[in-house]
Amino acid sequence: MDSLGNLYVAPNRSEGVWVFDPEGVLLGFIGVGEEKSAFGEDCLGGPANLAWGDDWQTLYITAVTSVYRIRMKVPGRPV
């Protein structure tokens, strides 16, 4: 979650990271490029996991073949 209460989901889908507002409305996607799926060459994969960095401004995203780092305008919420 970020400091505004938005939820980030790594669904292992080609759209990228899904972002929902606190009421559960889909705000949009954070695309990370097309990744090959682990389940077959004809399918596209996507983000499988994500975590906020120590500075709470950097979002790290893992996918099938890569790790992505995105600097966010809205910081994450410390746990």
Coordinates of N, CA, C and O in Angstrom, one line a residue:
M1 N 0.8 -1.2 0.0 CA 0.0 0.0 0.0 C 0.9 1.2 0.0 O 2.0 1.2 0.5
D2 N 0.3 2.3 -0.5 CA 1.1 3.6 -0.5 C 0.5 4.5 0.6 O -0.5 4.1 1.3
S3 N 1.0 5.6 0.8 CA 0.6 6.5 1.9 C -0.8 7.1 1.7 O -1.4 7.6 2.7
L4 N -1.4 6.9 0.5 CA -2.7 7.4 0.3 C -3.7 6.3 0.4 O -4.9 6.4 0.2
G5 N -3.3 5.0 0.7 CA -4.1 3.9 0.9 C -4.4 3.1 -0.4 O -5.2 2.2 -0.4
N6 N -3.7 3.4 -1.4 CA -3.8 2.7 -2.7 C -3.1 1.3 -2.6 O -2.0 1.2 -2.0
L7 N -3.7 0.3 -3.1 CA -3.2 -1.1 -3.1 C -2.5 -1.4 -4.4 O -3.1 -1.2 -5.4
Y8 N -1.3 -2.0 -4.3 CA -0.6 -2.4 -5.5 C -0.6 -3.9 -5.5 O -0.2 -4.6 -4.5
V9 N -0.9 -4.5 -6.7 CA -1.1 -6.0 -6.8 C -0.2 -6.4 -8.0 O -0.3 -5.9 -9.1
A10 N 0.6 -7.5 -7.7 CA 1.4 -8.1 -8.8 C 0.7 -9.4 -9.2 O 0.9 -10.4 -8.6
P11 N -0.1 -9.3 -10.3 CA -1.0 -10.5 -10.6 C -0.4 -11.5 -11.6 O -1.1 -12.4 -12.0
N12 N 0.9 -11.3 -11.9 CA 1.5 -12.2 -12.9 C 0.8 -12.2 -14.3 O 0.6 -13.2 -14.9
R13 N 0.3 -11.0 -14.6 CA -0.4 -10.7 -15.9 C 0.4 -9.7 -16.7 O 1.1 -8.9 -16.2
S14 N 0.2 -9.7 -18.0 CA 0.9 -8.8 -18.9 C 0.6 -7.3 -18.7 O 1.3 -6.5 -19.2
E15 N -0.5 -7.0 -18.1 CA -0.9 -5.6 -17.9 C 0.1 -4.9 -17.0 O 0.2 -3.7 -17.1
G16 N 0.8 -5.6 -16.1 CA 1.7 -5.0 -15.2 C 1.1 -5.0 -13.8 O 0.2 -5.8 -13.5
V17 N 1.5 -4.1 -12.9 CA 1.1 -4.0 -11.6 C -0.3 -3.3 -11.6 O -0.5 -2.3 -12.3
W18 N -1.3 -3.9 -10.9 CA -2.6 -3.3 -10.8 C -2.6 -2.4 -9.6 O -2.1 -2.7 -8.5
V19 N -3.2 -1.2 -9.8 CA -3.3 -0.2 -8.7 C -4.8 0.1 -8.4 O -5.5 0.5 -9.3
F20 N -5.2 -0.2 -7.1 CA -6.6 0.0 -6.7 C -6.6 1.1 -5.6 O -5.7 1.2 -4.8
D21 N -7.7 1.9 -5.6 CA -7.8 3.0 -4.6 C -8.4 2.3 -3.3 O -8.7 1.1 -3.3
P22 N -8.5 3.0 -2.2 CA -9.0 2.4 -1.0 C -10.4 1.8 -1.0 O -10.7 0.9 -0.2
E23 N -11.2 2.3 -2.0 CA -12.5 1.7 -2.1 C -12.6 0.5 -3.1 O -13.6 -0.1 -3.3
G24 N -11.4 0.1 -3.6 CA -11.3 -1.1 -4.5 C -11.5 -0.8 -5.9 O -11.6 -1.7 -6.7
V25 N -11.6 0.5 -6.3 CA -11.7 0.8 -7.7 C -10.3 0.8 -8.4 O -9.3 1.3 -7.9
L26 N -10.3 0.1 -9.6 CA -9.0 0.0 -10.3 C -8.7 1.4 -10.9 O -9.4 2.0 -11.6
L27 N -7.5 1.9 -10.4 CA -7.0 3.2 -10.9 C -6.3 3.0 -12.2 O -6.3 3.9 -13.1
G28 N -5.6 1.9 -12.4 CA -4.8 1.7 -13.6 C -3.7 0.7 -13.4 O -3.7 -0.1 -12.4
F29 N -2.8 0.7 -14.3 CA -1.7 -0.3 -14.4 C -0.3 0.4 -14.4 O -0.2 1.5 -15.0
I30 N 0.7 -0.3 -13.8 CA 2.1 0.2 -14.0 C 2.7 -0.9 -14.9 O 3.0 -2.0 -14.4
G31 N 2.9 -0.6 -16.2 CA 3.4 -1.5 -17.1 C 4.9 -1.7 -16.9 O 5.6 -0.7 -16.7
V32 N 5.4 -2.9 -17.1 CA 6.9 -3.1 -16.9 C 7.4 -3.8 -18.2 O 8.5 -4.3 -18.2
G33 N 6.7 -3.8 -19.3 CA 7.1 -4.4 -20.5 C 6.6 -5.8 -20.6 O 6.1 -6.4 -19.6
E34 N 6.7 -6.4 -21.7 CA 6.3 -7.8 -21.9 C 7.3 -8.8 -21.4 O 8.5 -8.7 -21.7
E35 N 6.8 -9.7 -20.7 CA 7.7 -10.8 -20.2 C 7.1 -12.1 -20.7 O 5.9 -12.3 -20.8
K36 N 8.0 -13.0 -20.9 CA 7.6 -14.4 -21.2 C 7.0 -15.0 -20.0 O 7.5 -14.9 -18.9
S37 N 6.0 -15.8 -20.2 CA 5.3 -16.5 -19.1 C 6.1 -17.7 -18.7 O 6.7 -18.4 -19.6
A38 N 6.1 -18.1 -17.5 CA 6.8 -19.3 -17.0 C 5.9 -20.5 -17.4 O 6.4 -21.7 -17.3
F39 N 4.7 -20.3 -17.9 CA 3.8 -21.4 -18.2 C 3.7 -21.7 -19.6 O 2.8 -22.5 -20.0
G40 N 4.5 -21.1 -20.5 CA 4.4 -21.5 -21.9 C 4.9 -20.3 -22.7 O 4.7 -19.1 -22.4
E41 N 5.5 -20.6 -23.9 CA 6.1 -19.5 -24.7 C 5.0 -18.7 -25.4 O 5.3 -17.6 -25.9
D42 N 3.8 -19.2 -25.5 CA 2.7 -18.5 -26.2 C 2.0 -17.5 -25.3 O 1.2 -16.7 -25.8
C43 N 2.3 -17.5 -24.0 CA 1.7 -16.6 -23.1 C 2.6 -15.5 -22.6 O 3.8 -15.7 -22.6
L44 N 2.1 -14.4 -22.2 CA 2.9 -13.4 -21.6 C 2.7 -13.4 -20.1 O 1.6 -13.7 -19.6
G45 N 3.8 -13.2 -19.4 CA 3.7 -13.2 -17.9 C 3.7 -11.8 -17.5 O 3.1 -10.9 -18.1
G46 N 4.2 -11.5 -16.3 CA 4.2 -10.2 -15.8 C 4.7 -10.2 -14.4 O 5.3 -11.1 -13.9
P47 N 4.5 -9.1 -13.6 CA 5.0 -9.0 -12.3 C 4.5 -10.1 -11.4 O 3.3 -10.4 -11.4
A48 N 5.4 -10.7 -10.6 CA 5.0 -11.7 -9.7 C 5.1 -11.3 -8.2 O 4.5 -11.9 -7.4
N49 N 5.9 -10.3 -7.9 CA 6.0 -9.8 -6.6 C 6.5 -8.4 -6.6 O 7.0 -7.9 -7.6
L50 N 6.2 -7.7 -5.5 CA 6.7 -6.3 -5.4 C 7.0 -5.9 -4.0 O 6.4 -6.6 -3.0
A51 N 7.8 -4.9 -3.8 CA 8.1 -4.5 -2.4 C 8.7 -3.0 -2.5 O 9.3 -2.6 -3.5
W52 N 8.4 -2.3 -1.4 CA 8.9 -0.9 -1.3 C 10.4 -1.0 -0.8 O 10.7 -1.8 0.0
G53 N 11.2 -0.1 -1.3 CA 12.6 0.0 -0.9 C 12.7 0.7 0.4 O 11.7 1.2 1.0
D54 N 13.9 0.8 1.0 CA 14.1 1.4 2.3 C 13.7 2.8 2.4 O 13.4 3.4 3.4
D55 N 13.7 3.5 1.2 CA 13.4 5.0 1.2 C 11.8 5.2 1.1 O 11.4 6.3 1.1
W56 N 11.1 4.1 0.9 CA 9.6 4.2 0.7 C 9.2 5.0 -0.5 O 8.0 5.3 -0.7
Q57 N 10.1 5.3 -1.4 CA 9.8 6.0 -2.6 C 10.1 5.2 -3.9 O 9.6 5.5 -5.0
T58 N 10.8 4.1 -3.7 CA 11.2 3.2 -4.7 C 10.4 1.9 -4.6 O 10.3 1.3 -3.6
L59 N 9.7 1.5 -5.8 CA 9.0 0.3 -5.8 C 9.8 -0.7 -6.7 O 10.1 -0.4 -7.8
Y60 N 10.1 -1.9 -6.1 CA 10.8 -2.9 -6.8 C 9.8 -4.0 -7.2 O 8.9 -4.4 -6.4
I61 N 9.9 -4.4 -8.4 CA 9.0 -5.3 -9.0 C 9.7 -6.5 -9.6 O 10.6 -6.3 -10.5
T62 N 9.4 -7.7 -9.3 CA 10.0 -8.9 -9.9 C 9.0 -9.5 -10.9 O 7.8 -9.5 -10.7
A63 N 9.6 -10.0 -12.0 CA 8.8 -10.6 -13.0 C 9.5 -11.9 -13.5 O 10.5 -12.3 -12.8
V64 N 9.1 -12.5 -14.6 CA 9.6 -13.8 -15.0 C 11.2 -13.7 -15.2 O 11.9 -14.6 -14.8
T65 N 11.6 -12.7 -15.9 CA 13.0 -12.6 -16.3 C 13.8 -11.4 -15.8 O 15.0 -11.3 -16.0
S66 N 13.1 -10.5 -15.1 CA 13.7 -9.2 -14.7 C 13.3 -8.7 -13.4 O 12.3 -9.1 -12.8
V67 N 14.0 -7.8 -12.9 CA 13.7 -7.0 -11.7 C 13.6 -5.5 -12.1 O 14.5 -5.0 -12.7
Y68 N 12.5 -4.9 -11.8 CA 12.3 -3.5 -12.1 C 12.4 -2.6 -10.9 O 12.0 -3.0 -9.8
R69 N 12.8 -1.4 -11.1 CA 12.9 -0.4 -10.0 C 12.2 0.9 -10.6 O 12.6 1.4 -11.6
I70 N 11.2 1.4 -9.8 CA 10.4 2.5 -10.3 C 10.4 3.5 -9.1 O 10.0 3.2 -8.0
R71 N 10.8 4.8 -9.4 CA 10.7 5.8 -8.4 C 9.3 6.4 -8.4 O 8.8 6.8 -9.5
M72 N 8.6 6.3 -7.3 CA 7.2 6.7 -7.2 C 7.0 8.1 -6.7 O 7.8 8.6 -5.8
K73 N 6.0 8.8 -7.1 CA 5.6 10.1 -6.6 C 5.0 10.1 -5.3 O 5.2 10.9 -4.4
V74 N 4.2 9.0 -5.1 CA 3.5 8.8 -3.8 C 4.3 7.7 -3.0 O 4.4 6.6 -3.5
P75 N 4.8 8.0 -1.8 CA 5.6 7.0 -1.1 C 4.7 5.9 -0.6 O 3.5 6.0 -0.4
G76 N 5.4 4.8 -0.3 CA 4.8 3.6 0.3 C 4.5 3.9 1.8 O 4.9 4.8 2.3
R77 N 3.6 3.0 2.3 CA 3.3 3.1 3.7 C 4.1 2.2 4.5 O 4.1 1.0 4.3
P78 N 5.0 2.7 5.4 CA 5.8 1.8 6.3 C 4.9 0.8 7.1 O 3.8 1.2 7.5
V79 N 5.4 -0.4 7.2 CA 4.7 -1.4 8.0 C 5.3 -1.5 9.4 O 6.4 -1.2 9.7

